[in-house]
Amino acid sequence: MNEAPNMKIDLCGLELDNPIIPASGTFGYGYEFAELYDINILGSFSFKGTTFEPRFGNPTPRIAECPGGMLNSIGLQNPGVHAVIENELPKLKKCFAKKVIANVGGFSVEEYAKTAQLLDECEQVGLIEVNISCPNVHNGGMSFGTSCEAAAEVTRAVKRATTKPVFMKLSPNAADIAAIAKACEDAGADGISMINTLLGMRIDPKTRKPVMANKMGGYSGPGVFPVALRMVYQVYEKVGIPIIGMGGISSAKDVIEMMLAGATAVQIGAANLTEPFICRDIINELPYTMRKYGINDLKEIIGGAHNG
Amino acid sequence: MKQSVFTIESNDRIAENTFRMALTGDTSAFTRPGQFANIKLDGFYLRRPISVCDYNANGLILIYKTVGEGTEYMSQLLPGGKLDLLTGLGNGFDTALSGENPLLIAGGGGVPPMVKLAKTLIAEGKKVTAVIGFNKASEVYCEDALKKLGVNVFVTTADGSYGVKGFVTDVMKSLDYSFFYTCGPLPMYRAIRKTVRTEGQYSFEERMGCGFGACMGCSIKTRSGAKRICKDGPVFDSAEIIWEEPKK
Ligand SMILES: Cc1cc2nc3c(=O)[nH]c(=O)nc-3n(C[C@H](O)[C@H](O)[C@H](O)COP(=O)(O)OP(=O)(O)OC[C@H]3O[C@@H](n4cnc5c(N)ncnc54)[C@H](O)[C@@H]3O)c2cc1C
Ligand SMILES: Cc1cc2nc3c(=O)[nH]c(=O)nc-3n(C[C@H](O)[C@H](O)[C@H](O)COP(=O)(O)O)c2cc1C
Ligand code: FES
């Protein structure tokens, strides 16, 4: 009865000590945080969205604030997949012994596949997470994540390029996110990551201009939690593959809610930026919160809110 | 970087829209002048970056201008209150580059970090001159603090209501110096760049998501590639900087 609660979960054959995973774009390539705490306590982490070519990203200001969180328009700044494999992964290996989640961005179906193929050869990469919120340059800039056909096409191309589990990371800006999730599952996806940021903007009344140079940006943080939770709940009813849930998670209680909605694991994004020790704190707090809600084995609550 | 809770000792208005806050707490993460703290404020999601004006083993001084809701809120905090700070952020100024008689140039909100910088340079036996620029007399601060350290201080105001009428560059022209350090707005940097005769270091500002290198919110292009203002900066060598023309 007084045994330590079990936080272990299984993600397509990847055994995680706990379901806590820092989200892509808020944890760099890991070593900034390794200076703060031993990041080996994490379940895993998802590294900065990586594209085939290096990218500087959007002009600054790239950040704006709102009461429930923040907006960002980083524009996928990254050194390109070759530099990630040559420089970042070896550096990461020195401070992180576990498997990492490789987050892949792209602007064409071929680019996603080429990048995934290179990452397929990295032994450190446990699974590939495909960010389909990016605009498709061959289709008037429409995001891959808002069309079932485009999402399925990327899924098929990435699946052909790698033998590692492929998680499709969905955009909440789609009209029917559950339909996109189903299209990805039917195209062979091993799992779903959700949600990416919601498109938003801020205007400075003094200058009468948008705050961010790119005008619009992605909204995330605690304000999006109820939306993310509802979407995970809906997608869980539509698909049979595991879901990594994220969007506004900032406490151990949020983690439990997200898992009850249907998530097998969770990611934490914006909260890392304002509270750099948040993932460590949630991991420490989780056993107590589990006890409080009478949970002995965390994986048993996955989708628990759907029963009855 | 460290995260720790500080206690407010005092928080006073020292000039128009300008406040000085003294805090006690763990300052061990600060290693150089020109570094900054990122401050959590109740009711605001993102932290606010403020340069450390001065620090010792027991506490630090922040000087800030009230420009928006966050700094407005800060100005109302009372002694005895607590603040959660990320400390020791950024690279800071490199005093090893200064030569014998460095020049400090600062405008408006860029003056605070010059205090600890001057203190450090003087402790290293250097002869320090400072030119600090403001819009008008009611905005002038830090003049006495710098003079007390033994700095040769020139003050300029754009409207001539105090000190020399004009801009920092009007005074700089007639000065001799071995190196310069500057902190202030971009238009001031563009003018300085055309006036200076030595190498120097510039401190940059940008809206920040994290302040410690994790989000890529504050990137800047330099001659050695993309850098993060919060982690690789905020201080950059003059030779590194790519000057872009102002956007219309
Ligand atoms: C490294 C660094 C050091 C700084 N040192 C000082 C200092 O010593 N004294 C001082 O008065 N000010 C300093 N600033 C500027 C200070 O951070 C802003 O004035 C402050 O964040 C404004 O917050 P606000 O809520 O009042 O304004 P709002 O406009 O309401 O803020 C909205 C958002 O924009 C950001 N923001 C607004 N203006 C700036 C700006 N100029 N730079 C960066 N972010 C901004 C805020 O942090 C916040 O996230 C520094 C900035 C940086 C990056
Ligand atoms: C600064 C920042 C950068 C991000 N960059 C990426 C990225 O490169 N790739 C990606 O798939 N998601 C990216 N995201 C989205 C997050 O991974 C996450 O899906 C989203 O922020 C929701 O979680 P949160 O509310 O906990 O932040 C980024 C988010 C932020 C705040
Ligand atoms: S503010 Fe996040 S990297 Fe600089």
XYZ file of C-alpha atoms and ligand atoms in Angstrom:
644
model
C 0.000 0.000 0.000
C 2.819 2.424 0.839
C 4.897 1.540 -2.201
C 6.195 4.451 -4.297
C 3.590 5.178 -6.985
C 4.575 3.933 -10.454
C 5.155 6.766 -12.943
C 6.575 4.597 -15.748
C 4.871 4.681 -19.112
C 5.455 3.029 -22.482
C 5.495 5.079 -25.677
C 5.553 2.718 -28.691
C 8.198 0.532 -27.061
C 10.093 3.465 -25.540
C 10.091 2.965 -21.751
C 9.910 6.331 -19.963
C 10.629 6.696 -16.222
C 7.843 9.269 -16.100
C 5.591 10.988 -18.647
C 7.245 14.444 -18.331
C 8.808 15.710 -21.583
C 9.907 19.318 -22.230
C 8.281 20.519 -25.476
C 10.104 21.403 -28.664
C 11.354 24.990 -28.888
C 11.369 25.631 -25.152
C 14.325 23.450 -24.156
C 16.860 24.156 -26.908
C 19.029 21.074 -27.436
C 19.013 20.377 -23.711
C 22.327 21.613 -22.367
C 21.119 25.066 -21.185
C 18.943 23.181 -18.705
C 21.643 20.629 -17.914
C 23.475 23.543 -16.238
C 20.455 23.934 -13.930
C 19.579 20.353 -12.978
C 20.297 16.766 -13.977
C 18.043 16.438 -17.036
C 18.280 12.640 -16.850
C 15.332 12.802 -14.443
C 13.084 13.664 -17.434
C 11.056 11.022 -19.251
C 12.616 12.342 -22.447
C 12.684 15.703 -24.209
C 11.757 17.019 -27.609
C 14.502 19.100 -29.204
C 14.104 22.376 -31.126
C 12.250 21.966 -34.438
C 14.899 20.957 -36.958
C 14.732 21.538 -40.707
C 16.930 20.288 -43.545
C 18.632 23.646 -44.162
C 19.796 26.042 -41.417
C 17.285 28.846 -40.683
C 17.688 32.192 -38.928
C 13.931 32.517 -38.451
C 11.772 35.634 -38.303
C 12.818 39.218 -37.547
C 12.543 40.424 -33.916
C 10.528 41.225 -31.814
C 9.524 37.560 -31.831
C 7.869 37.506 -28.414
C 4.713 39.065 -26.980
C 2.873 38.584 -23.734
C -0.755 38.082 -22.758
C -2.368 37.415 -19.373
C -2.672 33.650 -19.937
C 0.701 33.089 -21.556
C 2.835 34.244 -24.437
C 3.044 34.460 -28.196
C 6.075 33.505 -30.230
C 7.048 33.903 -33.860
C 10.525 32.354 -33.751
C 10.157 31.040 -37.308
C 11.905 27.715 -36.690
C 15.388 29.088 -36.093
C 17.752 26.088 -36.111
C 21.219 25.182 -37.420
C 19.900 22.569 -39.904
C 19.807 18.788 -39.515
C 23.460 18.209 -40.485
C 24.747 20.563 -37.777
C 22.299 19.061 -35.271
C 23.675 15.573 -35.921
C 27.327 16.692 -35.992
C 27.356 19.199 -33.104
C 24.223 19.259 -30.966
C 23.583 15.533 -30.469
C 27.173 14.688 -29.412
C 27.074 17.641 -26.962
C 23.732 16.433 -25.636
C 25.042 12.895 -25.190
C 27.392 14.175 -22.484
C 24.502 15.355 -20.301
C 21.565 13.159 -21.356
C 21.818 9.375 -21.405
C 18.211 8.693 -22.464
C 16.579 8.667 -25.889
C 15.540 12.039 -27.233
C 12.525 13.012 -29.355
C 13.607 14.512 -32.688
C 11.209 17.305 -33.690
C 11.212 17.809 -37.454
C 9.899 20.803 -39.382
C 9.628 21.229 -43.130
C 8.251 23.285 -45.963
C 7.683 20.450 -48.447
C 6.880 16.740 -48.171
C 10.348 15.901 -49.533
C 12.072 18.087 -46.925
C 10.323 16.318 -44.033
C 11.351 12.940 -45.467
C 14.984 13.917 -46.095
C 15.390 15.294 -42.572
C 13.717 12.270 -40.957
C 15.915 9.903 -42.968
C 19.097 11.509 -41.602
C 17.771 11.405 -38.029
C 16.763 7.748 -38.491
C 20.470 6.866 -38.329
C 20.979 8.522 -34.916
C 21.003 6.001 -32.136
C 20.139 8.754 -29.572
C 16.811 9.461 -31.301
C 13.993 7.432 -29.757
C 11.156 8.718 -31.858
C 10.446 11.310 -34.510
C 7.876 14.042 -33.917
C 6.737 15.757 -37.099
C 5.615 19.378 -36.737
C 2.973 19.850 -39.451
C 2.078 23.414 -38.430
C 4.594 24.662 -41.011
C 3.386 26.332 -44.213
C 3.603 24.265 -47.411
C 5.595 26.353 -49.895
C 4.163 24.296 -52.773
C 0.586 25.007 -51.788
C 0.321 28.761 -51.288
C 1.755 28.541 -47.773
C -1.208 26.642 -46.329
C -0.181 24.676 -43.250
C 0.164 20.888 -43.733
C -1.661 20.511 -40.442
C -4.947 22.001 -41.611
C -5.638 19.516 -44.419
C -6.244 15.767 -44.016
C -4.658 14.974 -47.395
C -1.503 17.040 -46.755
C -1.118 15.617 -43.221
C -1.504 12.065 -44.545
C 0.991 12.694 -47.326
C 3.650 13.916 -44.876
C 2.925 10.943 -42.597
C 3.436 8.437 -45.427
C 6.638 10.125 -46.634
C 8.182 10.222 -43.133
C 7.124 6.636 -42.381
C 8.930 5.508 -45.545
C 12.068 7.389 -44.457
C 12.441 5.921 -40.963
C 11.909 2.787 -38.918
C 11.587 4.775 -35.668
C 8.119 5.490 -34.262
C 6.588 8.565 -35.956
C 4.410 10.971 -33.962
C 2.522 13.585 -35.974
C 2.333 16.908 -34.116
C -1.012 18.517 -34.837
C -2.001 22.145 -35.188
C -5.000 23.387 -33.172
C -5.674 25.803 -36.033
C -7.279 22.975 -38.063
C -11.074 23.093 -38.424
C -11.473 19.475 -37.235
C -8.377 18.270 -35.394
C -9.826 14.796 -34.786
C -10.247 14.298 -38.538
C -6.579 15.250 -39.089
C -5.525 12.825 -36.341
C -7.525 10.017 -37.969
C -5.996 10.801 -41.379
C -2.493 10.538 -39.832
C -3.355 7.240 -38.129
C -4.726 5.799 -41.363
C -1.542 6.904 -43.163
C 0.566 4.894 -40.710
C 1.433 7.283 -37.860
C 2.531 5.539 -34.654
C 1.260 8.335 -32.413
C -0.062 11.882 -32.148
C 1.527 14.895 -30.413
C -0.813 17.767 -29.692
C -1.287 20.686 -29.550
C 1.042 23.139 -31.225
C 0.434 26.864 -30.632
C -2.778 28.724 -31.514
C -2.373 31.558 -34.010
C -2.750 34.920 -32.280
C -1.469 38.502 -32.204
C -1.004 41.614 -30.013
C -1.125 45.301 -30.978
C 0.654 48.086 -29.078
C -1.869 50.932 -28.643
C 0.978 53.471 -28.280
C 2.523 52.712 -31.674
C -0.721 51.322 -33.186
C 1.361 48.524 -34.663
C 1.526 44.766 -34.069
C 3.966 43.971 -31.239
C 5.754 41.202 -33.160
C 7.669 41.921 -36.360
C 5.939 38.960 -38.003
C 2.575 40.456 -36.856
C 1.132 37.064 -35.849
C 2.527 34.310 -33.679
C 1.675 31.165 -31.765
C -0.131 31.458 -28.441
C 0.732 29.003 -25.675
C 0.814 28.866 -21.895
C -1.801 28.205 -19.178
C -4.569 30.020 -21.106
C -4.648 27.308 -23.778
C -4.866 24.380 -21.316
C -8.663 23.882 -21.458
C -8.585 24.027 -25.279
C -5.704 21.527 -25.468
C -7.413 19.232 -22.969
C -10.668 19.259 -24.960
C -8.800 18.494 -28.184
C -6.880 15.568 -26.656
C -10.180 14.235 -25.297
C -11.774 14.426 -28.759
C -8.803 12.867 -30.569
C -8.601 10.012 -28.016
C -12.133 9.030 -29.015
C -11.188 8.938 -32.713
C -7.793 7.159 -32.784
C -6.223 4.062 -31.242
C -2.586 5.253 -31.295
C -0.926 6.911 -28.248
C -1.157 10.677 -27.732
C 1.461 13.003 -26.240
C -0.653 15.819 -24.756
C 0.513 19.389 -24.320
C -0.691 22.972 -24.164
C -0.472 25.071 -21.018
C 0.583 22.337 -18.598
C 2.122 23.948 -15.494
C 1.500 21.564 -12.582
C 1.305 17.891 -11.617
C -2.478 18.228 -11.459
C -2.523 19.446 -15.087
C -0.503 16.330 -16.008
C -3.102 14.067 -14.400
C -5.977 15.887 -16.128
C -4.228 15.591 -19.486
C -3.662 11.856 -18.993
C -7.289 11.352 -17.926
C -8.299 13.054 -21.195
C -6.279 10.445 -23.107
C -2.599 11.380 -23.141
C 0.001 8.627 -22.596
C 2.716 11.215 -21.945
C 2.780 15.013 -21.714
C 4.983 17.846 -22.865
C 5.659 21.112 -21.083
C 6.508 24.156 -23.185
C 6.182 27.816 -22.260
C 6.335 27.059 -18.531
C 10.050 26.128 -18.912
C 10.762 29.678 -20.048
C 9.287 31.464 -17.052
C 9.988 28.762 -14.444
C 13.177 27.020 -15.578
C 12.897 24.313 -12.885
C 9.247 23.469 -13.637
C 9.853 19.988 -15.129
C 12.030 18.955 -12.189
C 9.432 20.335 -9.760
C 6.543 18.534 -11.475
C 8.467 15.231 -11.436
C 9.081 15.674 -7.698
C 5.483 16.669 -7.044
C 3.839 13.954 -9.153
C 4.040 11.077 -6.603
C 2.324 13.257 -3.974
C -0.363 14.399 -6.410
C -0.906 10.762 -7.477
C -1.420 9.740 -3.847
C -3.799 12.631 -3.320
C -6.023 11.333 -6.133
C -5.596 7.667 -5.197
C -3.417 6.728 -8.184
C -0.845 3.933 -7.726
C 0.049 3.369 -11.349
C -0.009 6.384 -13.634
C -0.518 4.445 -16.876
C -3.824 3.108 -15.574
C -5.426 6.547 -15.725
C -4.752 7.128 -19.447
C -8.108 8.036 -21.000
C -9.768 7.484 -17.616
C -12.218 10.353 -18.160
C -13.884 8.425 -21.000
C -15.089 5.514 -18.867
C -18.809 5.569 -18.234
C 22.169 31.314 -13.584
C 20.359 30.951 -10.292
C 16.741 31.280 -9.251
C 16.183 32.810 -5.830
C 13.871 34.970 -3.781
C 15.013 38.492 -2.904
C 13.657 40.915 -0.301
C 12.928 44.522 -1.254
C 14.824 46.899 1.034
C 13.778 50.139 -0.676
C 12.037 51.260 -3.851
C 12.193 54.986 -4.493
C 11.593 57.423 -7.298
C 14.927 59.051 -8.255
C 13.927 60.976 -11.408
C 10.977 61.355 -13.750
C 9.532 57.864 -14.387
C 12.708 56.372 -12.907
C 12.957 54.189 -9.789
C 15.767 52.651 -7.772
C 15.114 49.338 -6.034
C 17.521 47.832 -3.500
C 17.152 44.098 -2.858
C 18.876 41.614 -0.570
C 19.432 38.017 -1.592
C 21.843 35.554 -3.178
C 23.911 37.439 -5.780
C 26.524 34.698 -6.237
C 25.545 34.063 -9.874
C 26.638 37.556 -10.952
C 30.214 37.637 -12.209
C 30.415 40.804 -14.338
C 28.920 44.276 -14.743
C 26.360 44.430 -17.572
C 24.662 41.165 -16.637
C 20.952 41.202 -15.852
C 18.227 39.688 -13.715
C 14.882 38.371 -15.012
C 12.128 39.288 -12.592
C 8.849 37.474 -11.941
C 5.987 39.883 -11.273
C 2.580 38.770 -9.948
C -0.015 38.828 -12.685
C 2.480 38.908 -15.577
C 3.343 35.736 -17.467
C 6.796 36.701 -18.736
C 9.602 37.878 -16.513
C 11.036 41.402 -16.932
C 14.760 41.723 -17.752
C 16.544 44.520 -15.820
C 20.314 45.133 -15.761
C 22.078 44.895 -12.466
C 23.106 48.479 -11.662
C 25.308 47.454 -8.759
C 25.760 44.395 -6.568
C 27.776 43.058 -3.655
C 27.735 39.797 -1.700
C 24.474 40.661 0.079
C 22.285 42.309 -2.484
C 21.817 44.341 -5.608
C 20.462 47.594 -6.993
C 18.119 47.877 -9.964
C 17.256 51.169 -11.652
C 14.293 51.018 -13.989
C 12.072 53.309 -16.006
C 8.303 52.924 -15.905
C 7.434 52.339 -19.545
C 4.539 49.870 -19.341
C 2.349 47.800 -17.046
C 5.099 45.593 -15.606
C 7.500 48.343 -14.603
C 4.511 50.427 -13.399
C 3.579 47.510 -11.113
C 7.207 47.234 -9.909
C 7.224 50.905 -8.925
C 4.359 50.246 -6.477
C 6.077 47.419 -4.581
C 6.879 48.132 -0.933
C 9.941 47.405 1.220
C 9.692 43.994 2.874
C 8.081 42.468 -0.219
C 9.616 39.456 -1.977
C 10.617 39.060 -5.626
C 11.608 35.900 -7.517
C 14.683 36.600 -9.678
C 16.740 34.661 -12.175
C 20.221 36.068 -11.594
C 23.588 36.103 -13.324
C 22.104 36.246 -16.839
C 24.082 37.293 -19.901
C 27.789 37.740 -20.567
C 28.342 41.279 -19.244
C 31.084 43.777 -20.104
C 34.682 42.612 -20.411
C 36.818 45.058 -18.438
C 40.040 43.390 -19.632
C 39.558 45.150 -22.975
C 39.365 48.674 -21.522
C 42.947 49.982 -21.786
C 44.038 52.800 -19.461
C 41.273 55.371 -19.910
C 37.970 53.859 -21.062
C 34.886 55.896 -21.966
C 31.395 54.921 -20.833
C 28.532 56.194 -22.985
C 24.914 55.754 -21.950
C 21.541 57.142 -22.879
C 18.262 57.224 -20.896
C 17.417 53.716 -19.677
C 20.945 52.496 -20.504
C 22.688 54.331 -17.656
C 22.191 51.816 -14.767
C 24.768 49.130 -15.724
C 27.431 51.843 -16.017
C 27.608 52.138 -12.224
C 28.978 48.650 -11.542
C 31.065 48.862 -14.705
C 32.704 52.114 -13.523
C 33.239 50.661 -10.053
C 34.973 47.592 -11.492
C 37.172 49.598 -13.872
C 38.224 52.013 -11.128
C 39.049 49.129 -8.792
C 41.307 47.859 -11.584
C 43.163 51.201 -11.539
C 41.705 52.699 -14.713
C 40.812 56.320 -15.365
C 37.131 56.400 -16.286
C 35.144 59.067 -18.160
C 31.374 58.835 -18.684
C 28.979 60.680 -20.966
C 25.347 60.159 -20.017
C 22.524 61.588 -22.093
C 18.899 62.393 -21.250
C 16.008 64.311 -22.814
C 15.624 66.884 -20.043
C 16.764 67.894 -16.544
C 13.931 66.083 -14.720
C 15.099 62.739 -16.159
C 18.737 62.954 -15.041
C 19.934 60.263 -12.585
C 23.136 58.417 -11.623
C 25.295 61.537 -12.124
C 26.193 61.727 -8.427
C 26.603 57.962 -8.064
C 29.184 57.986 -10.857
C 30.953 61.132 -9.570
C 31.280 59.606 -6.095
C 33.171 56.683 -7.614
C 35.670 59.111 -9.116
C 34.356 59.096 -12.676
C 34.754 62.214 -14.804
C 31.071 62.668 -15.724
C 29.515 64.709 -18.556
C 25.738 65.035 -18.720
C 23.882 66.035 -21.881
C 20.210 66.905 -22.296
C 18.506 67.167 -25.657
C 16.672 70.352 -24.634
C 19.627 71.942 -22.832
C 17.797 72.149 -19.477
C 20.803 70.526 -17.728
C 24.477 69.982 -18.572
C 25.556 70.228 -22.177
C 22.776 70.855 -24.694
C 22.707 68.122 -27.307
C 23.533 64.428 -27.533
C 26.255 62.205 -26.071
C 28.068 62.308 -29.416
C 28.473 66.098 -29.152
C 30.648 65.614 -26.036
C 32.450 62.460 -27.174
C 34.028 64.224 -30.141
C 36.443 66.169 -27.939
C 37.425 63.285 -25.619
C 40.403 60.955 -25.653
C 39.848 57.327 -24.655
C 41.382 53.879 -25.038
C 38.135 51.870 -25.467
C 34.395 52.475 -25.062
C 31.442 50.719 -23.422
C 27.909 51.743 -24.268
C 24.313 51.005 -23.307
C 21.288 52.795 -24.706
C 18.799 52.953 -27.558
C 19.586 51.909 -31.142
C 19.417 55.443 -32.654
C 22.118 56.462 -30.137
C 24.261 53.494 -31.241
C 23.979 54.535 -34.876
C 25.256 58.016 -33.980
C 28.015 56.670 -31.693
C 29.228 54.305 -34.340
C 29.941 57.210 -36.671
C 31.753 59.171 -33.925
C 33.936 56.647 -32.072
C 37.606 56.231 -32.862
C 38.329 52.991 -30.962
C 36.920 49.513 -30.556
C 34.216 49.077 -27.965
C 31.378 46.993 -26.565
C 27.650 47.619 -27.099
C 24.873 46.223 -24.892
C 21.677 45.195 -26.723
C 18.034 44.798 -25.685
C 15.287 42.618 -27.103
C 11.926 41.288 -25.977
C 12.673 38.045 -24.224
C 10.820 34.800 -23.743
C 13.224 33.205 -21.277
C 16.368 35.306 -20.735
C 18.656 32.270 -20.457
C 19.080 30.919 -23.976
C 16.261 28.392 -24.361
C 13.668 29.914 -26.722
C 15.498 31.748 -29.549
C 13.253 34.753 -28.927
C 16.082 37.286 -28.876
C 18.292 36.332 -31.829
C 20.614 38.765 -33.549
C 22.793 38.245 -36.634
C 26.487 38.870 -35.964
C 29.661 38.441 -38.019
C 30.143 35.086 -36.297
C 26.608 33.872 -36.970
C 23.282 33.978 -35.142
C 23.586 34.813 -31.428
C 21.144 35.090 -28.553
C 21.134 38.526 -26.918
C 20.210 37.007 -23.546
C 22.900 34.327 -23.400
C 25.706 35.146 -25.889
C 25.075 38.871 -25.168
C 23.655 41.321 -24.211
C 27.163 42.750 -24.711
C 28.795 42.400 -28.143
C 32.174 43.597 -29.452
C 31.905 46.399 -32.013
C 33.693 44.241 -34.606
C 31.012 41.520 -34.269
C 27.972 43.691 -34.918
C 26.186 43.898 -38.263
C 24.503 47.302 -38.431
C 21.187 47.234 -40.212
C 19.535 50.412 -41.410
C 16.401 51.356 -39.460
C 13.127 49.943 -40.823
C 10.653 52.523 -42.116
C 19.158 42.804 -21.059
C 18.178 43.907 -20.736
C 18.469 44.801 -19.719
C 17.577 45.813 -19.394
N 17.908 46.674 -18.379
C 17.056 47.657 -18.031
C 17.367 48.546 -16.950
O 18.405 48.423 -16.293
N 16.479 49.521 -16.664
C 15.323 49.688 -17.384
O 14.560 50.598 -17.078
N 14.997 48.856 -18.376
C 15.831 47.840 -18.742
N 15.490 47.000 -19.779
C 14.214 47.185 -20.467
C 13.085 46.550 -19.650
O 13.217 45.145 -19.700
C 11.701 46.931 -20.226
O 11.542 48.308 -20.140
C 10.585 46.238 -19.456
O 10.603 44.848 -19.696
C 9.241 46.787 -19.845
O 8.230 46.070 -19.182
P 6.772 46.670 -19.022
O 5.880 45.587 -18.557
O 6.787 47.905 -18.218
O 6.408 47.111 -20.514
P 5.391 46.461 -21.515
O 5.576 47.161 -22.796
O 4.014 46.411 -20.907
O 5.946 44.996 -21.640
C 5.382 44.033 -22.480
C 6.449 43.018 -22.824
O 7.456 43.596 -23.613
C 8.733 43.467 -23.021
N 9.491 44.718 -23.247
C 8.971 45.952 -23.338
N 9.954 46.860 -23.567
C 11.106 46.161 -23.633
C 12.471 46.516 -23.861
N 12.861 47.771 -24.059
N 13.409 45.541 -23.817
C 13.042 44.262 -23.621
N 11.771 43.871 -23.417
C 10.825 44.795 -23.420
C 8.454 43.205 -21.558
O 9.501 42.511 -20.897
C 7.189 42.390 -21.643
O 7.448 41.054 -21.927
C 16.359 45.960 -20.120
C 16.060 45.069 -21.145
C 16.946 44.045 -21.457
C 16.607 43.088 -22.558
C 9.231 29.755 -27.958
C 8.531 28.543 -28.509
C 9.104 27.845 -29.588
C 8.473 26.715 -30.127
N 9.066 26.039 -31.151
C 8.506 24.887 -31.625
C 9.155 24.100 -32.623
O 10.258 24.418 -33.090
N 8.535 22.966 -33.070
C 7.331 22.555 -32.565
O 6.816 21.514 -32.975
N 6.701 23.274 -31.601
C 7.260 24.424 -31.127
N 6.624 25.140 -30.120
C 5.325 24.651 -29.596
C 5.497 23.856 -28.293
O 6.330 22.731 -28.489
C 4.129 23.420 -27.729
O 3.485 22.589 -28.681
C 3.198 24.581 -27.432
O 3.924 25.694 -26.979
C 2.088 24.237 -26.426
O 2.620 23.923 -25.152
P 2.764 24.993 -23.941
O 1.439 25.685 -23.786
O 3.160 24.169 -22.767
O 3.813 25.960 -24.366
C 7.235 26.276 -29.580
C 6.666 26.974 -28.494
C 7.301 28.086 -27.952
C 6.664 28.805 -26.784
S 15.063 35.196 -24.557
Fe 14.929 33.061 -24.833
S 16.762 32.680 -25.968
Fe 16.970 34.754 -25.411
